[in-house]
Short mmCIF file of C-alpha atoms in Angstrom, two decimals:
data_model
loop_
_atom_site.label_atom_id
_atom_site.label_comp_id
_atom_site.label_asym_id
_atom_site.label_seq_id
_atom_site.Cartn_x
_atom_site.Cartn_y
_atom_site.Cartn_z
CA MET A 85 11.92 27.92 -9.73
CA VAL A 86 9.28 25.33 -7.18
CA PHE A 87 7.17 23.04 -8.78
CA SER A 88 4.44 22.43 -6.49
CA THR A 89 1.23 20.05 -6.22
CA GLN A 90 -1.41 18.86 -4.36
CA ILE A 91 -2.09 16.01 -2.87
CA THR A 92 -5.30 14.58 -1.18
CA ILE A 93 -4.48 12.10 1.91
CA ASN A 94 -7.05 8.95 1.68
CA PHE A 95 -8.50 6.72 4.31
CA GLY A 96 -6.45 4.12 3.35
CA ASP A 97 -3.19 6.11 3.91
CA THR A 98 -4.04 7.04 7.50
CA ASP A 99 -3.22 3.95 10.73
CA PRO A 100 -5.07 3.06 13.85
CA ALA A 101 -3.78 5.32 15.66
CA GLY A 102 -5.49 8.49 13.10
CA LEU A 103 -1.84 9.92 11.13
CA VAL A 104 -0.23 8.64 8.01
CA TYR A 105 1.55 6.11 8.17
CA PHE A 106 4.68 7.63 7.85
CA PRO A 107 6.14 5.04 4.57
CA ASN A 108 2.89 6.90 2.51
CA ILE A 109 4.13 10.02 3.14
CA PHE A 110 7.28 9.25 0.80
CA HIS A 111 4.66 7.69 -1.66
CA TYR A 112 3.30 10.84 -1.75
CA CYS A 113 6.82 12.01 -2.76
CA HIS A 114 7.20 9.87 -5.28
CA ILE A 115 3.71 10.79 -7.03
CA ALA A 116 4.89 14.42 -6.77
CA MET A 117 7.86 13.61 -8.45
CA GLU A 118 6.13 11.67 -11.37
CA ARG A 119 4.46 15.28 -11.68
CA PHE A 120 7.82 17.15 -11.99
CA PHE A 121 8.95 15.22 -14.35
CA GLU A 122 5.79 15.08 -16.89
CA GLU A 123 5.73 19.04 -15.80
CA VAL A 124 9.61 20.10 -16.25
CA CYS A 125 10.97 17.43 -18.88
CA GLY A 126 7.07 17.31 -20.91
CA ILE A 127 6.98 13.89 -20.27
CA SER A 128 5.09 11.35 -18.39
CA TYR A 129 7.53 9.70 -15.88
CA SER A 130 5.19 6.34 -17.37
CA LYS A 131 6.35 7.13 -21.09
CA LEU A 132 9.94 7.53 -19.46
CA THR A 133 10.28 4.75 -17.32
CA GLY A 134 8.09 2.41 -20.04
CA GLU A 135 8.93 4.41 -23.25
CA ARG A 136 12.55 4.92 -22.44
CA GLN A 137 13.31 2.54 -19.93
CA LEU A 138 14.74 5.31 -18.03
CA GLY A 139 13.80 6.03 -13.80
CA PHE A 140 14.90 7.42 -11.18
CA PRO A 141 15.05 4.79 -8.24
CA THR A 142 16.26 5.97 -5.08
CA GLY A 143 19.85 6.05 -3.36
CA LYS A 144 19.52 7.99 -0.44
CA ILE A 145 16.19 10.19 1.69
CA ASP A 146 16.40 11.77 4.62
CA ALA A 147 12.95 13.05 6.20
CA GLU A 148 11.88 14.54 9.46
CA PHE A 149 8.30 14.53 10.50
CA THR A 150 7.51 17.52 12.57
CA THR A 151 3.73 17.65 12.35
CA PRO A 152 1.80 15.01 11.96
CA LEU A 153 -0.81 14.79 8.64
CA ARG A 154 -4.06 13.24 9.45
CA TYR A 155 -6.88 11.66 7.07
CA GLY A 156 -8.73 14.45 5.33
CA ASP A 157 -5.48 16.82 5.14
CA VAL A 158 -5.17 18.34 1.94
CA ILE A 159 -1.06 18.91 1.37
CA ASP A 160 0.70 21.26 -1.07
CA ILE A 161 4.44 19.27 -1.65
CA GLU A 162 7.14 21.57 -3.19
CA ILE A 163 9.89 20.67 -5.46
CA THR A 164 13.31 22.18 -5.62
CA LEU A 165 16.02 21.02 -8.03
CA SER A 166 19.25 21.37 -5.83
CA GLU A 167 21.80 20.30 -7.98
CA ILE A 168 22.11 18.02 -11.62
CA GLY A 169 24.83 15.48 -10.96
CA ASN A 170 25.84 13.13 -13.75
CA LYS A 171 24.17 10.20 -12.79
CA SER A 172 22.27 11.63 -9.68
CA LEU A 173 19.49 14.18 -9.48
CA SER A 174 19.65 15.98 -5.36
CA LEU A 175 15.36 16.96 -4.91
CA GLY A 176 14.18 18.13 -2.24
CA TYR A 177 10.36 18.05 -0.76
CA LYS A 178 8.81 20.48 1.51
CA VAL A 179 5.01 19.18 2.46
CA LYS A 180 3.19 21.27 4.25
CA ASN A 181 -0.72 21.11 5.23
CA LEU A 182 -3.47 24.06 4.64
CA GLU A 183 -2.17 26.27 6.94
CA GLY A 184 1.20 26.08 5.27
CA VAL A 185 2.96 24.55 8.06
CA VAL A 186 4.88 22.13 6.87
CA CYS A 187 4.34 18.71 8.55
CA ALA A 188 7.38 16.83 6.32
CA ASP A 189 11.10 17.79 5.12
CA VAL A 190 12.72 15.57 2.74
CA SER A 191 15.87 14.89 0.91
CA GLN A 192 16.50 12.58 -1.65
CA VAL A 193 18.57 11.67 -3.79
CA VAL A 194 17.80 9.85 -7.08
CA VAL A 195 20.13 8.18 -9.66
CA ALA A 196 19.66 7.81 -13.12
CA MET A 197 19.23 3.91 -14.43
CA ASP A 198 18.28 2.27 -17.65
CA LEU A 199 15.90 -0.28 -16.74
CA SER A 200 16.41 -2.69 -19.62
CA ARG A 201 20.01 -3.60 -17.55
CA HIS A 202 19.41 -2.22 -14.25
CA ALA A 203 22.19 -0.02 -14.55
CA SER A 204 23.04 3.13 -13.41
CA ILE A 205 23.65 5.85 -16.50
CA ALA A 206 24.63 9.78 -17.31
CA ILE A 207 21.23 11.90 -17.31
CA PRO A 208 20.50 11.99 -21.49
CA ASP A 209 20.89 15.51 -22.73
CA SER A 210 17.74 15.87 -23.76
CA ILE A 211 16.37 15.66 -19.72
CA ARG A 212 19.49 17.06 -18.73
CA GLN A 213 18.36 20.22 -20.39
CA SER A 214 15.18 20.37 -19.39
CA LEU A 215 15.74 19.96 -15.16
CA SER A 216 18.65 22.95 -15.79
CA SER A 217 16.20 25.27 -16.90
CA GLN A 218 14.19 23.94 -13.55
CA SER A 219 16.90 24.47 -10.94
CA MET B 192 22.99 -7.45 21.21
CA VAL B 193 21.26 -7.44 18.10
CA PHE B 194 17.53 -8.31 17.05
CA SER B 195 16.59 -10.03 14.06
CA THR B 196 13.95 -11.00 11.56
CA GLN B 197 13.48 -12.61 8.31
CA ILE B 198 10.39 -10.71 5.30
CA THR B 199 9.76 -12.09 2.13
CA ILE B 200 9.44 -9.28 -0.70
CA ASN B 201 5.73 -10.26 -2.09
CA PHE B 202 4.79 -9.41 -6.06
CA GLY B 203 2.38 -6.66 -5.15
CA ASP B 204 5.44 -4.46 -2.71
CA THR B 205 7.29 -4.49 -6.27
CA ASP B 206 6.97 -1.62 -9.42
CA PRO B 207 6.81 -2.20 -12.93
CA ALA B 208 11.17 -1.76 -12.92
CA GLY B 209 10.70 -4.85 -10.84
CA LEU B 210 12.83 -3.48 -7.82
CA VAL B 211 10.85 -3.17 -4.75
CA TYR B 212 8.81 0.73 -4.26
CA PHE B 213 11.32 2.30 -1.93
CA PRO B 214 8.44 3.36 0.62
CA ASN B 215 7.69 -0.06 1.23
CA ILE B 216 11.51 -0.74 2.53
CA PHE B 217 9.99 1.50 5.12
CA HIS B 218 6.81 -0.46 5.38
CA TYR B 219 9.49 -3.56 5.97
CA CYS B 220 11.48 -1.75 8.66
CA HIS B 221 7.81 -0.77 10.75
CA ILE B 222 6.77 -4.34 10.31
CA ALA B 223 10.57 -5.20 12.19
CA MET B 224 9.96 -2.32 14.76
CA GLU B 225 6.73 -3.98 15.56
CA ARG B 226 8.17 -7.42 16.18
CA PHE B 227 10.70 -6.15 18.02
CA PHE B 228 9.17 -4.31 20.42
CA GLU B 229 6.90 -7.85 21.55
CA GLU B 230 10.06 -9.73 21.46
CA VAL B 231 12.28 -7.60 23.79
CA CYS B 232 9.18 -5.18 26.31
CA GLY B 233 6.93 -8.73 25.71
CA ILE B 234 3.92 -7.00 25.10
CA SER B 235 2.74 -6.25 20.94
CA TYR B 236 2.23 -3.47 19.41
CA SER B 237 -0.36 -3.99 18.64
CA LYS B 238 -1.97 -3.82 22.65
CA LEU B 239 0.89 -0.50 22.92
CA THR B 240 -1.14 0.74 20.54
CA GLY B 241 -4.10 -0.33 21.56
CA GLU B 242 -4.83 -1.14 25.46
CA ARG B 243 -2.18 1.34 26.25
CA GLN B 244 -2.36 3.84 23.40
CA LEU B 245 1.30 4.25 23.12
CA GLY B 246 3.07 4.66 20.10
CA PHE B 247 6.33 5.69 18.77
CA PRO B 248 5.50 7.10 15.53
CA THR B 249 8.97 8.56 13.12
CA GLY B 250 10.47 12.33 13.74
CA LYS B 251 13.32 11.33 11.25
CA ILE B 252 14.52 8.93 9.17
CA ASP B 253 17.63 8.38 6.91
CA ALA B 254 18.65 6.44 4.72
CA GLU B 255 20.96 4.83 1.98
CA PHE B 256 19.42 2.20 -0.58
CA THR B 257 23.17 0.67 -2.46
CA THR B 258 21.41 -2.28 -3.21
CA PRO B 259 18.14 -2.91 -5.01
CA LEU B 260 16.21 -5.45 -3.73
CA ARG B 261 13.74 -7.43 -6.18
CA TYR B 262 10.81 -9.55 -5.66
CA GLY B 263 10.97 -13.08 -4.23
CA ASP B 264 14.12 -11.35 -2.47
CA VAL B 265 13.73 -12.57 1.49
CA ILE B 266 16.20 -9.72 3.80
CA ASP B 267 16.54 -10.06 6.92
CA ILE B 268 16.44 -7.32 8.76
CA GLU B 269 18.99 -6.19 11.98
CA ILE B 270 17.57 -4.15 14.21
CA THR B 271 19.86 -1.54 16.85
CA LEU B 272 18.61 0.39 20.00
CA SER B 273 21.34 3.01 19.57
CA GLU B 274 20.08 5.75 22.29
CA ILE B 275 17.02 5.92 24.58
CA GLY B 276 16.15 9.22 25.34
CA ASN B 277 13.56 10.73 27.64
CA LYS B 278 10.65 10.37 24.86
CA SER B 279 12.40 9.50 22.20
CA LEU B 280 14.40 6.19 20.69
CA SER B 281 16.88 5.84 18.22
CA LEU B 282 17.43 2.86 16.07
CA GLY B 283 19.01 1.55 13.26
CA TYR B 284 18.40 -0.97 10.59
CA LYS B 285 20.67 -3.26 7.68
CA VAL B 286 18.55 -4.77 5.73
CA LYS B 287 20.56 -7.29 4.17
CA ASN B 288 19.75 -10.03 1.49
CA LEU B 289 20.31 -13.79 2.10
CA GLU B 290 23.51 -13.24 0.18
CA GLY B 291 24.49 -11.05 3.25
CA VAL B 292 24.74 -7.51 1.11
CA VAL B 293 23.48 -5.00 3.05
CA CYS B 294 20.88 -2.95 0.34
CA ALA B 295 19.49 -0.77 2.73
CA ASP B 296 20.89 0.88 6.01
CA VAL B 297 18.23 2.84 7.65
CA SER B 298 18.13 5.22 10.76
CA GLN B 299 15.20 6.36 12.49
CA VAL B 300 14.11 8.63 15.80
CA VAL B 301 10.86 7.40 17.16
CA VAL B 302 9.03 9.74 19.78
CA ALA B 303 6.80 8.18 22.56
CA MET B 304 3.15 9.49 21.83
CA ASP B 305 -0.08 9.28 24.05
CA LEU B 306 -1.79 8.92 20.90
CA SER B 307 -5.12 9.76 22.68
CA ARG B 308 -4.33 13.01 22.60
CA HIS B 309 -1.88 13.06 20.30
CA ALA B 310 1.01 14.50 22.16
CA SER B 311 4.21 13.19 22.91
CA ILE B 312 4.88 11.85 26.56
CA ALA B 313 8.51 10.18 28.33
CA ILE B 314 9.06 6.51 28.12
CA PRO B 315 7.10 4.75 30.23
CA ASP B 316 9.21 3.14 32.82
CA SER B 317 8.00 -0.58 32.43
CA ILE B 318 9.18 0.33 28.69
CA ARG B 319 12.35 1.65 29.35
CA GLN B 320 13.32 -1.46 31.18
CA SER B 321 12.26 -3.54 29.52
CA LEU B 322 14.44 -1.65 26.46
CA SER B 323 17.82 -0.46 28.46
CA SER B 324 18.08 -4.38 28.81
CA GLN B 325 18.37 -4.46 24.55
CA SER B 326 20.51 -1.63 24.08
CA MET C 263 -27.32 10.78 -11.63
CA VAL C 264 -24.39 9.33 -11.84
CA PHE C 265 -21.27 10.72 -9.94
CA SER C 266 -18.04 10.21 -11.79
CA THR C 267 -14.53 11.48 -10.76
CA GLN C 268 -10.95 10.52 -12.01
CA ILE C 269 -7.40 8.59 -10.88
CA THR C 270 -4.58 8.82 -12.12
CA ILE C 271 -2.44 6.05 -11.45
CA ASN C 272 0.63 6.39 -10.14
CA PHE C 273 4.05 4.47 -10.28
CA GLY C 274 3.58 2.64 -7.14
CA ASP C 275 0.04 1.10 -7.60
CA THR C 276 1.40 -1.05 -10.70
CA ASP C 277 3.27 -4.41 -10.19
CA PRO C 278 5.90 -5.76 -12.05
CA ALA C 279 3.81 -7.29 -14.97
CA GLY C 280 3.59 -3.60 -15.10
CA LEU C 281 -0.47 -3.95 -14.44
CA VAL C 282 -1.71 -2.17 -11.52
CA TYR C 283 -2.01 -4.31 -8.82
CA PHE C 284 -5.38 -5.42 -8.68
CA PRO C 285 -5.86 -4.57 -4.70
CA ASN C 286 -5.18 -0.84 -5.80
CA ILE C 287 -8.25 -0.95 -7.86
CA PHE C 288 -10.34 -1.40 -4.59
CA HIS C 289 -8.14 1.35 -3.35
CA TYR C 290 -9.33 3.84 -6.20
CA CYS C 291 -13.28 2.90 -5.95
CA HIS C 292 -12.84 3.31 -2.23
CA ILE C 293 -11.17 6.39 -3.13
CA ALA C 294 -13.98 7.39 -5.41
CA MET C 295 -16.69 5.88 -2.40
CA GLU C 296 -14.66 9.06 -0.15
CA ARG C 297 -15.22 11.59 -2.79
CA PHE C 298 -18.95 10.79 -3.59
CA PHE C 299 -19.72 10.96 0.11
CA GLU C 300 -18.63 14.54 0.58
CA GLU C 301 -20.46 15.55 -2.78
CA VAL C 302 -23.71 14.24 -1.94
CA CYS C 303 -23.75 14.37 2.16
CA GLY C 304 -22.19 17.37 2.28
CA ILE C 305 -20.14 15.88 4.96
CA SER C 306 -16.53 14.85 4.24
CA TYR C 307 -15.49 11.23 4.54
CA SER C 308 -13.01 12.59 7.51
CA LYS C 309 -15.46 14.23 9.26
CA LEU C 310 -17.94 11.26 8.89
CA THR C 311 -15.72 9.03 10.81
CA GLY C 312 -13.60 11.34 12.74
CA GLU C 313 -16.14 13.46 14.42
CA ARG C 314 -19.25 11.80 13.85
CA GLN C 315 -17.70 8.02 14.13
CA LEU C 316 -19.71 6.45 10.99
CA GLY C 317 -17.96 4.05 8.63
CA PHE C 318 -19.44 2.52 6.09
CA PRO C 319 -17.31 -0.61 6.45
CA THR C 320 -17.79 -3.68 3.33
CA GLY C 321 -20.03 -6.33 3.86
CA LYS C 322 -19.37 -7.76 0.49
CA ILE C 323 -17.57 -7.05 -3.02
CA ASP C 324 -18.10 -8.47 -6.12
CA ALA C 325 -15.42 -7.37 -9.43
CA GLU C 326 -14.90 -7.75 -12.49
CA PHE C 327 -11.57 -6.93 -14.60
CA THR C 328 -12.06 -7.12 -18.25
CA THR C 329 -9.21 -4.38 -20.01
CA PRO C 330 -6.06 -4.68 -17.66
CA LEU C 331 -4.72 -0.51 -16.13
CA ARG C 332 -1.49 0.56 -16.18
CA TYR C 333 0.83 2.64 -14.72
CA GLY C 334 0.02 6.12 -16.64
CA ASP C 335 -3.34 5.80 -17.57
CA VAL C 336 -5.78 8.22 -16.08
CA ILE C 337 -9.35 6.13 -15.15
CA ASP C 338 -13.36 7.49 -14.63
CA ILE C 339 -14.81 6.23 -11.95
CA GLU C 340 -18.89 5.86 -12.35
CA ILE C 341 -20.33 5.66 -9.70
CA THR C 342 -24.40 4.43 -8.69
CA LEU C 343 -26.37 3.96 -5.64
CA SER C 344 -28.58 1.40 -6.14
CA GLU C 345 -30.19 0.30 -2.98
CA ILE C 346 -30.84 2.21 0.26
CA GLY C 347 -31.44 -0.27 2.71
CA ASN C 348 -32.07 0.14 6.75
CA LYS C 349 -28.68 -0.58 7.53
CA SER C 350 -26.15 -0.86 4.27
CA LEU C 351 -26.16 0.85 0.53
CA SER C 352 -25.57 -0.92 -2.48
CA LEU C 353 -22.95 0.83 -4.84
CA GLY C 354 -21.98 -0.44 -8.01
CA TYR C 355 -18.37 1.52 -10.05
CA LYS C 356 -17.25 1.13 -13.22
CA VAL C 357 -13.97 1.62 -13.96
CA LYS C 358 -13.30 3.26 -17.67
CA ASN C 359 -10.05 4.26 -19.15
CA LEU C 360 -9.67 7.03 -21.14
CA GLU C 361 -10.58 5.55 -24.45
CA GLY C 362 -14.32 5.32 -21.89
CA VAL C 363 -13.54 1.04 -22.05
CA VAL C 364 -14.84 -0.33 -19.20
CA CYS C 365 -12.03 -1.94 -17.38
CA ALA C 366 -13.84 -2.71 -14.20
CA ASP C 367 -17.52 -3.17 -12.90
CA VAL C 368 -17.33 -3.65 -9.49
CA SER C 369 -20.86 -4.07 -6.63
CA GLN C 370 -20.47 -3.16 -3.59
CA VAL C 371 -22.75 -3.53 -0.24
CA VAL C 372 -21.09 -1.74 2.37
CA VAL C 373 -22.82 -1.63 5.97
CA ALA C 374 -23.35 1.92 8.24
CA MET C 375 -21.11 1.15 11.38
CA ASP C 376 -20.49 2.97 14.63
CA LEU C 377 -16.88 3.26 14.78
CA SER C 378 -16.70 3.85 18.39
CA ARG C 379 -18.59 0.42 19.18
CA HIS C 380 -17.52 -1.27 16.03
CA ALA C 381 -21.50 -2.37 15.84
CA SER C 382 -23.61 -1.80 12.70
CA ILE C 383 -26.34 0.59 13.34
CA ALA C 384 -29.34 2.04 11.25
CA ILE C 385 -28.14 4.82 8.88
CA PRO C 386 -28.89 7.92 10.07
CA ASP C 387 -31.93 10.21 8.37
CA SER C 388 -29.58 13.28 7.25
CA ILE C 389 -27.33 11.10 5.62
CA ARG C 390 -30.02 8.54 4.12
CA GLN C 391 -32.32 12.11 3.25
CA SER C 392 -28.72 13.30 1.02
CA LEU C 393 -28.48 9.90 -0.31
CA SER C 394 -31.77 9.40 -1.22
CA SER C 395 -31.66 12.28 -3.59
CA GLN C 396 -28.67 10.50 -5.64
CA SER C 397 -29.90 7.22 -6.32
CA MET D 263 -6.26 -31.21 -0.09
CA VAL D 264 -6.54 -27.62 1.16
CA PHE D 265 -3.29 -25.86 1.11
CA SER D 266 -3.08 -23.25 4.00
CA THR D 267 -1.00 -20.63 4.93
CA GLN D 268 -0.40 -18.25 8.46
CA ILE D 269 -0.83 -13.97 7.42
CA THR D 270 0.00 -11.72 10.70
CA ILE D 271 -2.13 -8.12 10.63
CA ASN D 272 0.31 -5.16 10.47
CA PHE D 273 0.11 -1.59 11.85
CA GLY D 274 0.49 -0.10 8.48
CA ASP D 275 -2.41 -2.35 7.13
CA THR D 276 -5.24 -1.03 9.60
CA ASP D 277 -7.40 2.03 8.51
CA PRO D 278 -8.66 4.72 10.86
CA ALA D 279 -11.27 2.60 12.48
CA GLY D 280 -9.11 0.23 13.91
CA LEU D 281 -9.74 -2.19 11.11
CA VAL D 282 -7.57 -3.75 8.10
CA TYR D 283 -8.76 -1.48 4.88
CA PHE D 284 -10.11 -4.11 2.90
CA PRO D 285 -8.23 -3.80 -0.46
CA ASN D 286 -5.44 -5.26 2.73
CA ILE D 287 -7.65 -8.68 2.49
CA PHE D 288 -7.02 -8.58 -0.86
CA HIS D 289 -3.04 -8.11 -0.52
CA TYR D 290 -3.20 -11.13 1.89
CA CYS D 291 -5.17 -12.90 -0.70
CA HIS D 292 -2.00 -12.54 -3.43
CA ILE D 293 0.57 -13.23 -0.94
CA ALA D 294 -1.56 -16.68 0.25
CA MET D 295 -1.61 -17.46 -3.82
CA GLU D 296 2.15 -16.56 -3.93
CA ARG D 297 2.91 -19.31 -1.40
CA PHE D 298 0.80 -21.78 -3.55
CA PHE D 299 2.42 -21.92 -6.04
CA GLU D 300 5.96 -22.17 -4.85
CA GLU D 301 4.09 -25.31 -2.88
CA VAL D 302 2.22 -26.63 -5.54
CA CYS D 303 4.39 -26.13 -8.33
CA GLY D 304 7.57 -26.39 -7.09
CA ILE D 305 8.05 -23.02 -8.51
CA SER D 306 8.26 -19.74 -6.98
CA TYR D 307 6.08 -16.97 -8.77
CA SER D 308 8.54 -14.27 -8.82
CA LYS D 309 10.85 -17.43 -11.25
CA LEU D 310 7.34 -17.71 -12.83
CA THR D 311 6.64 -14.65 -13.62
CA GLY D 312 10.54 -12.98 -13.93
CA GLU D 313 11.81 -15.85 -15.88
CA ARG D 314 8.99 -17.61 -17.43
CA GLN D 315 6.98 -14.55 -18.34
CA LEU D 316 4.28 -16.66 -17.30
CA GLY D 317 1.56 -14.63 -14.49
CA PHE D 318 -2.40 -15.19 -13.31
CA PRO D 319 -3.94 -11.89 -13.22
CA THR D 320 -7.52 -11.72 -11.40
CA GLY D 321 -10.16 -11.68 -14.03
CA LYS D 322 -13.16 -12.25 -11.66
CA ILE D 323 -13.75 -11.98 -7.54
CA ASP D 324 -16.24 -11.83 -5.22
CA ALA D 325 -16.42 -11.47 -1.34
CA GLU D 326 -18.34 -11.68 1.73
CA PHE D 327 -16.40 -9.81 4.67
CA THR D 328 -18.38 -11.08 8.10
CA THR D 329 -16.34 -10.45 10.71
CA PRO D 330 -13.54 -7.59 11.07
CA LEU D 331 -10.02 -7.85 10.92
CA ARG D 332 -8.46 -6.17 13.32
CA TYR D 333 -4.40 -4.64 13.45
CA GLY D 334 -2.14 -7.91 15.70
CA ASP D 335 -5.08 -10.70 14.23
CA VAL D 336 -2.55 -14.13 12.73
CA ILE D 337 -4.72 -15.02 9.96
CA ASP D 338 -5.12 -18.23 8.80
CA ILE D 339 -6.54 -19.04 4.73
CA GLU D 340 -7.12 -21.98 3.30
CA ILE D 341 -6.89 -22.32 -0.39
CA THR D 342 -8.88 -24.28 -2.19
CA LEU D 343 -8.67 -25.06 -6.16
CA SER D 344 -11.77 -25.78 -7.25
CA GLU D 345 -11.17 -25.31 -11.03
CA ILE D 346 -8.74 -26.11 -13.52
CA GLY D 347 -9.98 -24.76 -16.88
CA ASN D 348 -7.89 -24.20 -20.09
CA LYS D 349 -6.81 -20.32 -19.69
CA SER D 350 -7.92 -20.17 -16.25
CA LEU D 351 -8.03 -21.34 -12.42
CA SER D 352 -10.81 -21.14 -9.82
CA LEU D 353 -9.75 -20.94 -6.30
CA GLY D 354 -11.65 -20.13 -3.51
CA TYR D 355 -10.19 -18.46 0.15
CA LYS D 356 -10.85 -19.14 3.51
CA VAL D 357 -9.69 -16.28 6.27
CA LYS D 358 -9.87 -17.55 9.48
CA ASN D 359 -9.04 -15.76 12.57
CA LEU D 360 -7.03 -17.99 15.67
CA GLU D 361 -10.59 -18.75 16.81
CA GLY D 362 -11.54 -20.56 13.75
CA VAL D 363 -14.30 -17.84 12.72
CA VAL D 364 -13.96 -17.42 8.98
CA CYS D 365 -13.74 -13.47 8.61
CA ALA D 366 -13.45 -13.40 4.82
CA ASP D 367 -15.02 -15.96 2.03
CA VAL D 368 -13.88 -14.71 -1.55
CA SER D 369 -13.81 -16.68 -4.74
CA GLN D 370 -11.47 -15.59 -7.25
CA VAL D 371 -10.93 -16.44 -11.23
CA VAL D 372 -7.38 -15.99 -12.66
CA VAL D 373 -6.18 -16.58 -16.36
CA ALA D 374 -2.85 -17.67 -17.44
CA MET D 375 -0.78 -14.26 -19.24
CA ASP D 376 2.04 -14.34 -21.37
CA LEU D 377 3.60 -11.16 -19.61
CA SER D 378 5.89 -10.15 -22.55
CA ARG D 379 3.11 -10.12 -24.28
CA HIS D 380 0.29 -9.02 -21.88
CA ALA D 381 -1.60 -12.51 -23.68
CA SER D 382 -4.06 -15.06 -22.13
CA ILE D 383 -2.92 -18.25 -23.30
CA ALA D 384 -3.51 -22.08 -22.33
CA ILE D 385 -1.83 -22.99 -19.01
CA PRO D 386 1.20 -24.89 -20.01
CA ASP D 387 0.66 -28.42 -19.25
CA SER D 388 4.08 -28.56 -16.23
CA ILE D 389 1.89 -26.54 -14.12
CA ARG D 390 -0.97 -28.02 -14.85
CA GLN D 391 -0.01 -31.21 -14.02
CA SER D 392 1.43 -29.70 -10.64
CA LEU D 393 -2.15 -28.04 -9.96
CA SER D 394 -3.74 -31.39 -10.51
CA SER D 395 -2.61 -33.35 -8.21
CA GLN D 396 -3.64 -30.44 -6.13
CA SER D 397 -7.58 -30.03 -7.34
#
């Protein structure tokens, strides 16, 4: 199953060239990931990181930007969970514009972290089970 | 030769986990790239993109984040220009903390773009020559 | 009539103290203003600033932050257009959390600008008429 | 005495109109405030908010933007500490470009907060004394 979510590109996200400043594309991916966790795990990423002190910082990320994104574009971000490791997750993002063109193709590895100790941990079972139903 | 520049991590760059929100690490790399162009080409990136309408948007970027960056850290970004193509440049960034530990290792391909037409172009000779002395 | 729109606070918008970094509250207000223009004037702010080269940069802004906003909060921003001047608009924003508590109270004056010349201009009649129906 | 610090405006801070997106001007003021605390109190704002769990979130801020700031501008931010209350500080910021023109004039009230409890507190004596020498 593929999770997908829409984001509208705001004025403040774009640069003097009229294009999205590329670090903001990673910000969009993170927003999509937050929504993905809420949808799939049934717990908001704010509760996960706040109450449960469990976060998923990025260990590795590769991106290809093939079509520029512009102010006013509405984008669709599709997330695929390709691997669930002991302590990490592999996620893929396809960022499409409304014509369906893939503008950015992103692969990311995030690592489960106990935020109170800033140490990587095994992904808790409850989270793992929810995610497994998705992969 | 290696170009290197320092950046201090601000309060607003960090997230509720006390770590730098990873899209901001790419923002730091872009700031370093802007300073690199000014140093190497003798023209500020603001003049390059403004008056000359020449920009270098990112086509591809790969990053590995090995050590978390925290609020208050002062980082050193080393840029290596590894390849000068016809229309593109390959750049490497080592983001080090003050202990000299590489916290982020980034490879990027940027593409020369005529910003008035949003079309890729061959890198102008004057820019190419300045860059060649650096690679 | 009051225009109102919802925004969800993202992970990357908050600071190490777990609160929204206050410049981002102004970013939310700007997003709300963009949606307001689209709703009221029937033209998106991206077309207004792009095709028509008409923008409304901020000349003056006053804000009071009475209740902290946190990661995960969903906020409701109500916009009131209190005055339409020759070249400027006065806008008020009430930023409420889901309990209906006003967390931020913002007053702003924006100035009509011809973006191609970076010069202030009289608000075009078509825009003025659409806005008048709102105030 | 007036504290002053320099900031260079980066590519990513500016919008499609070629001007600084105004929420970023508040980001610059916050960076200047962080440097002010370090200079005046002899403790970095990162240690203050981290180790000592003392922060100064914004309660009120008024700004007037009279001259647009552009990509590539180097700005000088002058901070004046105009009042030290029991729990709050009143700060003024003059944001000048290199020609000395005041581009933004900002008045801010920040409130001392115990970040571990998210509750306002009286400004600790050691901080108060350092600040008093400045006002």
